XYZ file of C-alpha atoms in Angstrom:
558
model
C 21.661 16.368 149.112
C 24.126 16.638 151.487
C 25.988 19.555 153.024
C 28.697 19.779 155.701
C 29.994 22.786 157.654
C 33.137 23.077 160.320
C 32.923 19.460 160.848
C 36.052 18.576 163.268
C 36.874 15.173 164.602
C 39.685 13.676 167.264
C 40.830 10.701 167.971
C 41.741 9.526 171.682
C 45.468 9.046 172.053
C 47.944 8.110 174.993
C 49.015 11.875 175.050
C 45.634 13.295 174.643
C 43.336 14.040 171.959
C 44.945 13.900 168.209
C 42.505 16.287 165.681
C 42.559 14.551 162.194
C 39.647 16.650 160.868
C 39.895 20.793 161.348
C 36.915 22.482 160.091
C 35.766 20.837 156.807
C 32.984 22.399 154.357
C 31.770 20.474 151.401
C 28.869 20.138 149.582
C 27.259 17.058 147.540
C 24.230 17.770 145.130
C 22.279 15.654 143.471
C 23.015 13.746 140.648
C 26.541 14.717 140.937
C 29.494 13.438 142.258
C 31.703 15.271 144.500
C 35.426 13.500 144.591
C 36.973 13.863 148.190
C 41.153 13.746 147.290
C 44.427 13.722 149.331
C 47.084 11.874 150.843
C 47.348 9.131 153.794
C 46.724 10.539 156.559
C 45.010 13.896 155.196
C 41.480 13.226 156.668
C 39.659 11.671 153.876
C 38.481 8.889 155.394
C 37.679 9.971 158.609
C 35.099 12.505 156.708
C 33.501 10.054 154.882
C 33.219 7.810 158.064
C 31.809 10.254 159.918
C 28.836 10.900 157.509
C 27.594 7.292 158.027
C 28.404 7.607 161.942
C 31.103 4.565 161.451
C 33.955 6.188 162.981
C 36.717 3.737 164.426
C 36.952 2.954 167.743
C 38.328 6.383 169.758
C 36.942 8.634 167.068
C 34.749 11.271 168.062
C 32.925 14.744 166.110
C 34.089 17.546 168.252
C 31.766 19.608 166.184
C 30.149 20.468 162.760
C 27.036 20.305 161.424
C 26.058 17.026 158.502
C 23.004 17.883 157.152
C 21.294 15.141 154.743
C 18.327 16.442 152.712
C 18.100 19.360 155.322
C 17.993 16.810 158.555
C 20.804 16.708 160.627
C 22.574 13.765 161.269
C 25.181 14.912 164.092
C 24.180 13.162 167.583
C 21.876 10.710 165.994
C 21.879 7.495 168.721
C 22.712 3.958 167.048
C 18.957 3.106 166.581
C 18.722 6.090 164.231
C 22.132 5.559 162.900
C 20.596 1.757 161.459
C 17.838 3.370 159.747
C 19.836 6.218 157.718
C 23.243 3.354 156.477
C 22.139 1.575 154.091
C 18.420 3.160 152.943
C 19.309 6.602 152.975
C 23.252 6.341 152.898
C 25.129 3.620 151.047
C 28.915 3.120 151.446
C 31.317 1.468 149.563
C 34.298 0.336 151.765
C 37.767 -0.075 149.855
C 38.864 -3.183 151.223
C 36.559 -6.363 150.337
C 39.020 -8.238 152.483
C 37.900 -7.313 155.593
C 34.392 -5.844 154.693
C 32.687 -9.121 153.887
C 31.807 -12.274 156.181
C 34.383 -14.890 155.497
C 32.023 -17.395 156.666
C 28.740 -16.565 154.825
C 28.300 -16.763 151.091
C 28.661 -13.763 149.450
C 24.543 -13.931 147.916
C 23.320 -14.056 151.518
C 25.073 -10.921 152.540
C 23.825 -9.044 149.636
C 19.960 -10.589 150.469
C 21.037 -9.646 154.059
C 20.388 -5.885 153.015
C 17.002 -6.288 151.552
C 15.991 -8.021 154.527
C 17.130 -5.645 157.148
C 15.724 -2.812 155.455
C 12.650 -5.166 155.019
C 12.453 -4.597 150.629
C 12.120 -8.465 150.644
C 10.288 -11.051 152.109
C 13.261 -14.326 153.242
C 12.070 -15.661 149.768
C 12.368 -13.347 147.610
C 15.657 -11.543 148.740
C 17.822 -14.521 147.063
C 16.820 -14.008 143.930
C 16.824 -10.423 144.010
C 20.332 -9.991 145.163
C 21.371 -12.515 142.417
C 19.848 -9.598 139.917
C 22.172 -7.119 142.062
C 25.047 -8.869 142.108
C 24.734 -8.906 137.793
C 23.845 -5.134 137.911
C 27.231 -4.495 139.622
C 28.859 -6.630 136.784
C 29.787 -10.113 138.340
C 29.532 -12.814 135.918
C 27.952 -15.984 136.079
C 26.271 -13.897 139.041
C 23.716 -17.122 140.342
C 26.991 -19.058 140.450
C 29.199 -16.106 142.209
C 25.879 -16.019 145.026
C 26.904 -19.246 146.120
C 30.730 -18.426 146.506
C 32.074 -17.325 150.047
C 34.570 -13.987 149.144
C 38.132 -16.176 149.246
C 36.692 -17.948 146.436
C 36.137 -14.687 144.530
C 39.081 -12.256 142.680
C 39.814 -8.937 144.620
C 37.584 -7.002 141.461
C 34.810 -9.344 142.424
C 34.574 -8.793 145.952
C 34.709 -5.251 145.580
C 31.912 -5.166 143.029
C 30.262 -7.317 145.800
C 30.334 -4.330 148.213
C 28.829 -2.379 145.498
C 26.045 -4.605 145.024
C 25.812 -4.549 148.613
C 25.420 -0.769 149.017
C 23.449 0.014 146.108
C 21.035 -2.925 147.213
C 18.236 -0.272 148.698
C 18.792 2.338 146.580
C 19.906 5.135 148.733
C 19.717 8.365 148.018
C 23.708 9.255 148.631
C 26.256 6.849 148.204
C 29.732 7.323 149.315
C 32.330 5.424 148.026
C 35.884 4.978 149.915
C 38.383 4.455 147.626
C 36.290 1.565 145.593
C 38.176 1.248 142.506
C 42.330 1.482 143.970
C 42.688 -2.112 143.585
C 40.842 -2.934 140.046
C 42.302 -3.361 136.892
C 41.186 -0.447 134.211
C 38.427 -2.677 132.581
C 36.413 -3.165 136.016
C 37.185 0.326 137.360
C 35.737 1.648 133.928
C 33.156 -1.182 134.228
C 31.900 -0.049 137.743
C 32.239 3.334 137.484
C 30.200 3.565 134.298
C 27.475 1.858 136.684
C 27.615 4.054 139.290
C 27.527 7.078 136.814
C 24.503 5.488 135.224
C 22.730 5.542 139.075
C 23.872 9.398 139.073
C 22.275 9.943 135.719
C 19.248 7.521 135.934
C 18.054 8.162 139.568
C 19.335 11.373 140.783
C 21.366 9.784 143.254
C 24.600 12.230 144.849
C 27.588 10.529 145.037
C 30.848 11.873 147.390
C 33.646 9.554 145.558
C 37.189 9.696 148.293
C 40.129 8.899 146.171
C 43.699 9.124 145.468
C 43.598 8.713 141.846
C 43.365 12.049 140.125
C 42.542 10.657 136.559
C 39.364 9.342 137.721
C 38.460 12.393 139.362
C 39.323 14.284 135.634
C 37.068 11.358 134.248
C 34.480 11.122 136.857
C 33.547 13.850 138.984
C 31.974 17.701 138.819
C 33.607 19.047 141.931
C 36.818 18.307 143.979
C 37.456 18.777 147.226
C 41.427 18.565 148.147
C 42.447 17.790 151.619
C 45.687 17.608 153.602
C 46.595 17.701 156.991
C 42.607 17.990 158.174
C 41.716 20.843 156.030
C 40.262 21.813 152.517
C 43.092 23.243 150.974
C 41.259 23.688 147.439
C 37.609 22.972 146.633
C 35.757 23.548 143.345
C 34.472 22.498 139.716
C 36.922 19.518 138.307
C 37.637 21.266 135.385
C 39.192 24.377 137.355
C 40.505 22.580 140.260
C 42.985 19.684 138.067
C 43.310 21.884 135.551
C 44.385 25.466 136.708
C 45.315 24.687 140.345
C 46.019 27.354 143.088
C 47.262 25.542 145.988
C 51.007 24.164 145.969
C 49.621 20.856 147.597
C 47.585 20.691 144.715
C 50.089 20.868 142.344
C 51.831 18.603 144.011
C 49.368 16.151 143.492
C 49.032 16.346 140.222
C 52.769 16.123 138.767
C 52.799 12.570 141.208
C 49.904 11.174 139.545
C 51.277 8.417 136.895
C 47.932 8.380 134.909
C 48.273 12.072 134.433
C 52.154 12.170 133.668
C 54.618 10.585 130.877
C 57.271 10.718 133.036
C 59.160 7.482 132.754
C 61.392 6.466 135.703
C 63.245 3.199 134.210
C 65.416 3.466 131.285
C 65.740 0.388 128.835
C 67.608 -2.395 130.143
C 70.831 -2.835 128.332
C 70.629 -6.727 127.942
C 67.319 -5.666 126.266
C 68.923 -2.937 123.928
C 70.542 -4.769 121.144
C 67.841 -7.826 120.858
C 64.878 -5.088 120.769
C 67.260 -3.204 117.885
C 68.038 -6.303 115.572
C 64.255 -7.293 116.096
C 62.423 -4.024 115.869
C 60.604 -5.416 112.580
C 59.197 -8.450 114.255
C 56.909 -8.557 116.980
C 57.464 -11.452 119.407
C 54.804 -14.201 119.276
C 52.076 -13.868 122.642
C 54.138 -15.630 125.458
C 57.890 -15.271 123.945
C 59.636 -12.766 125.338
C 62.836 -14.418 124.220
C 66.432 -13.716 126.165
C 70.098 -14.715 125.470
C 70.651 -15.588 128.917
C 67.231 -15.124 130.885
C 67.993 -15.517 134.532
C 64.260 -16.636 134.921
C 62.397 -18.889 132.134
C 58.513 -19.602 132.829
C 57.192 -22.702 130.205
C 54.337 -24.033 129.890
C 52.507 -22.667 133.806
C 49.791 -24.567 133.923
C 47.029 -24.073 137.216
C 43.258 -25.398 138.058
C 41.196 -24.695 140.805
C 37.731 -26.606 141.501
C 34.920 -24.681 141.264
C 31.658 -24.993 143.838
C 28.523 -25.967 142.331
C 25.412 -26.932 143.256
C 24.590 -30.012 144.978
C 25.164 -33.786 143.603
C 26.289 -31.975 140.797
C 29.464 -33.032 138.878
C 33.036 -31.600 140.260
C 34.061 -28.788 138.003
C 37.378 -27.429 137.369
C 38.402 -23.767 136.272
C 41.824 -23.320 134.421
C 43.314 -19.983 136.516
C 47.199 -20.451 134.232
C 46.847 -21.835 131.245
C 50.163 -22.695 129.337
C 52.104 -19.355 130.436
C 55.435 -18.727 128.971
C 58.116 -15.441 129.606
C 61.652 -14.846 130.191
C 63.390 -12.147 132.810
C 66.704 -11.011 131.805
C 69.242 -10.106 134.463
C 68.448 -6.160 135.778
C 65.039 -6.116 133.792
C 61.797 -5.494 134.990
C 59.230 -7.544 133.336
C 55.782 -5.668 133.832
C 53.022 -8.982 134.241
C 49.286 -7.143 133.452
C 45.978 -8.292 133.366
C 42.481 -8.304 134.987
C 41.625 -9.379 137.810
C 41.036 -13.311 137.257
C 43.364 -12.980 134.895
C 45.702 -15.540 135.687
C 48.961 -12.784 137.054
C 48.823 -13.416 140.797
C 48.320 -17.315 140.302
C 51.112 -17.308 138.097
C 53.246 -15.269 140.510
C 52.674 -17.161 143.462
C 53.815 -20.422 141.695
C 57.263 -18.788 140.403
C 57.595 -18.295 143.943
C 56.504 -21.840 144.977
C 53.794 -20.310 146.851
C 51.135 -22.182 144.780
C 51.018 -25.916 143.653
C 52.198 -26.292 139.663
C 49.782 -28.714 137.671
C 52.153 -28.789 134.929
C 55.095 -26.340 133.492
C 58.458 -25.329 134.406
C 59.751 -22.515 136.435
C 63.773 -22.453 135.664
C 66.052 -20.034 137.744
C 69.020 -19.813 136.648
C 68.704 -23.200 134.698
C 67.174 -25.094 137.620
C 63.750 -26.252 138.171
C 62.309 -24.807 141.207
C 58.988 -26.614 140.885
C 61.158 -30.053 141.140
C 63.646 -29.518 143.489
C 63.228 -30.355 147.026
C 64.751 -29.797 150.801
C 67.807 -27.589 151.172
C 68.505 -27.499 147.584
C 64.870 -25.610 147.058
C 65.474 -23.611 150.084
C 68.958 -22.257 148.914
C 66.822 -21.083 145.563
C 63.870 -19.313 147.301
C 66.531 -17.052 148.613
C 67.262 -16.031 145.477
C 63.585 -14.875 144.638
C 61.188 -13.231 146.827
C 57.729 -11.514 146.897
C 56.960 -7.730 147.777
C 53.343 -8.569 148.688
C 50.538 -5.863 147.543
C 49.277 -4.887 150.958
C 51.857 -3.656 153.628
C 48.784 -3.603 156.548
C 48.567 -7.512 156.336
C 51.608 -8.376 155.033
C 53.755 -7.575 158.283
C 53.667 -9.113 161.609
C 51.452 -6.454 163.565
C 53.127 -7.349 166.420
C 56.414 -7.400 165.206
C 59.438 -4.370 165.304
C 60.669 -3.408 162.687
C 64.040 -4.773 164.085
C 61.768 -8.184 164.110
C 60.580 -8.283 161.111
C 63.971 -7.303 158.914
C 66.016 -10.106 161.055
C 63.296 -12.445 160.695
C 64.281 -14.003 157.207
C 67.795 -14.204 158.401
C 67.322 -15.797 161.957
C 65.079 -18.522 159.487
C 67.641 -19.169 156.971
C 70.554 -19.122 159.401
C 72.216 -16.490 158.131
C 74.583 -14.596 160.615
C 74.278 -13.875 163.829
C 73.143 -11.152 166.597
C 76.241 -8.789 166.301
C 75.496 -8.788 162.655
C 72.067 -8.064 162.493
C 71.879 -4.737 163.689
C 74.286 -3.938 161.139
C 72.267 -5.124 158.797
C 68.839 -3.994 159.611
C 70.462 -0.035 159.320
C 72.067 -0.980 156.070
C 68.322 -2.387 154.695
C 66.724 0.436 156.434
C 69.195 3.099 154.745
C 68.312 1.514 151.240
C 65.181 1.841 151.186
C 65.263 5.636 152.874
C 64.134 5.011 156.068
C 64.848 6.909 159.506
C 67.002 5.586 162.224
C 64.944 4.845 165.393
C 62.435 3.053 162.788
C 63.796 -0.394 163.651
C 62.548 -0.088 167.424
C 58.728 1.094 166.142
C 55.977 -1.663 164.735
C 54.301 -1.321 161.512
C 51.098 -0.411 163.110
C 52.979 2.709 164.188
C 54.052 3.576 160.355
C 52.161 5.069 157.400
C 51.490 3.343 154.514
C 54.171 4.179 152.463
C 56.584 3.401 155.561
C 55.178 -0.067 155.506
C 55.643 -1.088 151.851
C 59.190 0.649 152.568
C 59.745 -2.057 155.411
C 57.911 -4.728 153.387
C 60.668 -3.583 150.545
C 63.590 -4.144 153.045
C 62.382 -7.418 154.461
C 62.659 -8.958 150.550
C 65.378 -7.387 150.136
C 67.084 -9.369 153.598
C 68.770 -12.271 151.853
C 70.015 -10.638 148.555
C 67.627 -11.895 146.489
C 68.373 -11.788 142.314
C 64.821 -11.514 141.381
C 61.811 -9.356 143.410
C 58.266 -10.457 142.465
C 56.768 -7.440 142.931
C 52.385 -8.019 143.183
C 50.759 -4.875 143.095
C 53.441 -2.908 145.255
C 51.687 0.675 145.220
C 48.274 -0.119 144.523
C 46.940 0.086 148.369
C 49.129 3.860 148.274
C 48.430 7.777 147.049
C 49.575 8.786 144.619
C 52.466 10.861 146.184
C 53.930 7.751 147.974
C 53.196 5.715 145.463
C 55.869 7.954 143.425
C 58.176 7.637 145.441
C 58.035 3.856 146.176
C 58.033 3.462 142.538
C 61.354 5.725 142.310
C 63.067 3.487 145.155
C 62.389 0.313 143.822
C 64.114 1.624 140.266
C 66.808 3.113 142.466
C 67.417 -0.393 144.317
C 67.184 -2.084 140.837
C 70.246 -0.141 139.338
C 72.038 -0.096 142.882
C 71.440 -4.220 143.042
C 71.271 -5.176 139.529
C 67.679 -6.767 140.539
C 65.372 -8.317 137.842
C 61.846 -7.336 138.696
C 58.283 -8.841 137.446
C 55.978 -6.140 138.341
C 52.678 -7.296 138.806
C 50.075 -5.319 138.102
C 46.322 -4.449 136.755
C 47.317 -0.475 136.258
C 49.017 -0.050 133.331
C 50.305 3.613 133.671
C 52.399 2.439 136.750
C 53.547 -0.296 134.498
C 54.761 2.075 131.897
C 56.864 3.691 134.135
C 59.168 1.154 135.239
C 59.306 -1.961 132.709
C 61.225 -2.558 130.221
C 59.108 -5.179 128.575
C 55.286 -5.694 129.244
C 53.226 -9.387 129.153
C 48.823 -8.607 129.273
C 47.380 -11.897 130.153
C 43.646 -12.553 129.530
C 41.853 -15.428 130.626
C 45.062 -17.132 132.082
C 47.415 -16.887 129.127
C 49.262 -14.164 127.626
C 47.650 -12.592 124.832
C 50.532 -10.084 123.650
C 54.135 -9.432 124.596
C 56.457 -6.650 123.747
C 59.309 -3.731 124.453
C 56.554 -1.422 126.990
C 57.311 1.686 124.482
C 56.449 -0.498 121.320
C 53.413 -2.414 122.839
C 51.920 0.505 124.477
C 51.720 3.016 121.119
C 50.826 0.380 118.959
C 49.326 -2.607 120.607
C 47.866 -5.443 118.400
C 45.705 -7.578 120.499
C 42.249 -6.142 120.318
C 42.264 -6.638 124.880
C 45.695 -4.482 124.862
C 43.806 -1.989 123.413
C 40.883 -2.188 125.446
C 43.265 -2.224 128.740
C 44.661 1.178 127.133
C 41.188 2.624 126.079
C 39.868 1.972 129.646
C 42.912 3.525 131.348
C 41.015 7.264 133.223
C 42.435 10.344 131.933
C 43.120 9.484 128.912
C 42.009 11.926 125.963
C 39.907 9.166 123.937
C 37.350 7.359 125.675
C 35.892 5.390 122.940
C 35.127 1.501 123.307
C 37.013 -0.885 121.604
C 35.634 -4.338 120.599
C 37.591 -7.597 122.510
C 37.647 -10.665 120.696
């Protein structure tokens, strides 16, 4: 279906030309799919960009030949370009966020497609891209049509981009990283339905990735890139499993859904209560503490939900009657779906969200009551490491900038002691001098979340709400983050709750683990206990669903 030879592409810099693609090969048959796997940076991207002739602005092909079906597609003008995306070539972006119209429901951009492409008459297409919005697994999908994408979860959006490219049913889809920021349910969920278009229509898939287990899970041939180049390239089973290349290798011992390896040992204020306990589970929602330094009771959260017209407002319960304690230096791992209820309920901790009814005590005190300085002085004490470093920073801040900028707002210090301070938060989290005079757009990924780490870490907070930290990273910086954070936590005596929808990364660092379902939490536990012998019939379906794992067998939810 598709086959690429020596296919080289620069970029325009201030010092030249910068090559980010040196002589790739690959091939994509059909009714296969062909997983595309390396690190930031490595050239991923820019390949699978370059097929659909959407490289950024100041990318060019030097050279190469992309062949689809035997035509070739190199030097095709824009007018050709518009006939091939989308018909012939579908692709999945990874980041809803910025891939859908903010100002256009999300129903109309799917119909959009079957318009263009001229598979619907401006009558039909509505209804049809309601049917394509359920075939990529939405629920309620007439309802989700209506929505505009800030009304919809990050999993939804994303399986809106999927609806989107599959809409006329092209005969090679490639798909950019299009599960990194699902929970386990909806990856498995989408992924089964794009295997099912592989199996049922004999459409080739290239799938670019960091995530290694759905690759084992998922794909019949790998192709491993770093710096620009295939380093490795063959059939799954021989590439993951007897690997040649050291990068390779590398790869594969980072990968958390792949490993055991645990990085944060069992909180001692944990140790005795889990010991003199072991017999009984806690209840769902009691994750009782002698001295929790954070109690959560009773988090309650609607939102109003858009209907049709005339029609009576509706309401939709996001937190529904949440309850957990955090110990002093424990990490609390918060897991769910997306939709769930996790993210809502983080963002109120942090007062970031309005609290319809429920306490959030810190260190006895109420933050959802308190008011003026008094609240001020406590939101010091907790603060959020946000999921995505590329829109959580001030683009055109310096580093210097953005590390002094919680201080200079809280009045804390003064000039001579910032620069002190910025190379002390900058040494923590293992970060070069000369950083501090850069901006984040001039950092990597894993650089970013490093400075997004730092600029929580500014006023000495006691507690980091941590929302998906490493789920925008590879997996070899997504290690490492993970091994700094536990490193800060027993430097700092931090408590953490770890947000997040990937439960291997979870098992890593908590010491405890809360799955919420629905907005409330459905089972609580010590993460070694709940995670070899979880009760709740959805804990086991999170843990079924997790790729890579030896048993793949469905497990009823109630």
């Amino acid at each position: 279906m598709l086959a690429v030879r020596g296919l080289r592409i620069g970029y325009r810099a201030a010092g030249g030309q910068h090559l980010a693609v040196d002589g790739v090969d690959l091939r994509v048959a059909a009714g296969e799919i062909t997983a595309v796997v390396g690190e930031s940076g490595s050239g991923k991207s820019s390949t699978a960009h370059a097929l659909v002739g959407l490289l950024p602005a100041g990318g060019v092909v030097l050279g190469g030949s992309v062949r689809l079906q035997g035509e070739e597609l190199t030097g095709l003008g824009e007018r050709a370009w518009r006939e091939v995306r989308g018909r012939r070539i579908g692709l999945i972006p990874q980041d809803p966020g910025v891939s859908l119209d903010p100002v256009r429901p999300v129903g109309a951009q799917v119909a959009e497609v079957l318009r263009v492409h001229r598979l619907a008459t401006r009558r039909q297409a509505p209804s049809q891209a309601v049917d394509l919005l359920a075939e990529a697994g939405l629920p309620d999908p007439a309802q989700c049509a209506r929505q505009y994408p800030h009304e919809l979860s990050g999993g939804m959006r994303q399986r809106v981009l999927i609806a989107v490219a599959t809409a006329a049913r092209p005969r090679l889809l490639i798909a950019d990283e299009p599960t990194s920021a699902l929970d386990v349910t909806v990856q498995r969920q989408l992924l089964d339905h794009l295997q099912e278009v592989v199996t049922t229509t004999g459409t080739a898939v290239l799938l670019v990735t960091h995530d290694l287990a759905v690759v084992a899970d998922r794909a019949q041939h790998v192709v491993v890139m770093s710096q620009g180049r295939v380093v490795e390239a063959g059939p799954a089973g021989r590439v993951l499993g007897d690997p040649h290349h050291p990068y390779t290798r590398g790869l594969l011992a980072d990968a958390p859904t792949l490993t055991a390896r645990r990085l944060r040992q069992r909180s001692a204020s944990r140790t005795a209560q889990d010991s003199s306990t072991s017999a009984a589970r806690p209840a769902p929602g009691d994750l009782g503490s002698p001295a929790p330094l954070l109690s959560v009771t009773g988090l309650t959260r609607a939102f109003p939900v858009r209907g049709p017209v005339l029609s009576r407002r509706r309401t939709r319960t996001a937190v529904d009657g949440v309850g957990f304690e955090l110990g002093r230096g424990e990490t609390l791992g918060l897991v769910g779906e997306s939709g769930s209820g996790k993210s809502t309920t983080a963002r109120m901790i942090l007062g970031l969200e309005r609290v319809d009814s429920g306490t959030v005590l810190l260190d006895g005190v109420d933050v959802t009551t308190v008011r003026g300085a008094t609240r001020r002085a406590l939101h010091r004490r907790i603060q959020l490491v946000y999921q995505n470093p590329y829109a959580s920073l001030n683009p055109r801040f310096t580093v210097e900038e953005l590390l002094t900028e919680p201080l200079r707002n809280h009045g804390i210090g003064g000039r001579a002691e910032w620069g002190g301070e910025v190379r002390r938060l900058l040494d923590d989290v293992a970060l070069p001098a000369g950083v501090e005079r850069r901006k984040a757009t001039e950092l990597s990924g894993g650089q970013r979340q490093r400075v997004a780490i730092a600029r929580a870490l500014a006023l000495r907070p006691e507690v980091l709400v941590c929302d998906e930290p490493v789920s925008a990273l590879d997996v070899t910086v997504q290690a490492r983050i993970l091994e700094l954070l536990v490193g800060l936590q027993e430097q700092r005596g931090l408590s953490y709750l770890f947000v997040s929808h990937d439960l291997a990364v979870v098992a890593q660092v908590s010491d405890r683990i809360a799955v919420m379902r629905g907005g409330r939490i459905v089972e609580s536990g010590p993460a070694e206990e709940l995670l070899r012998a979880p009760r709740h019939p959805y804990t086991q379906l999170l843990l079924a669903a997790v790729p890579g794992r030896s048993s793949t067998e469905d497990i009823p939810c109630s």
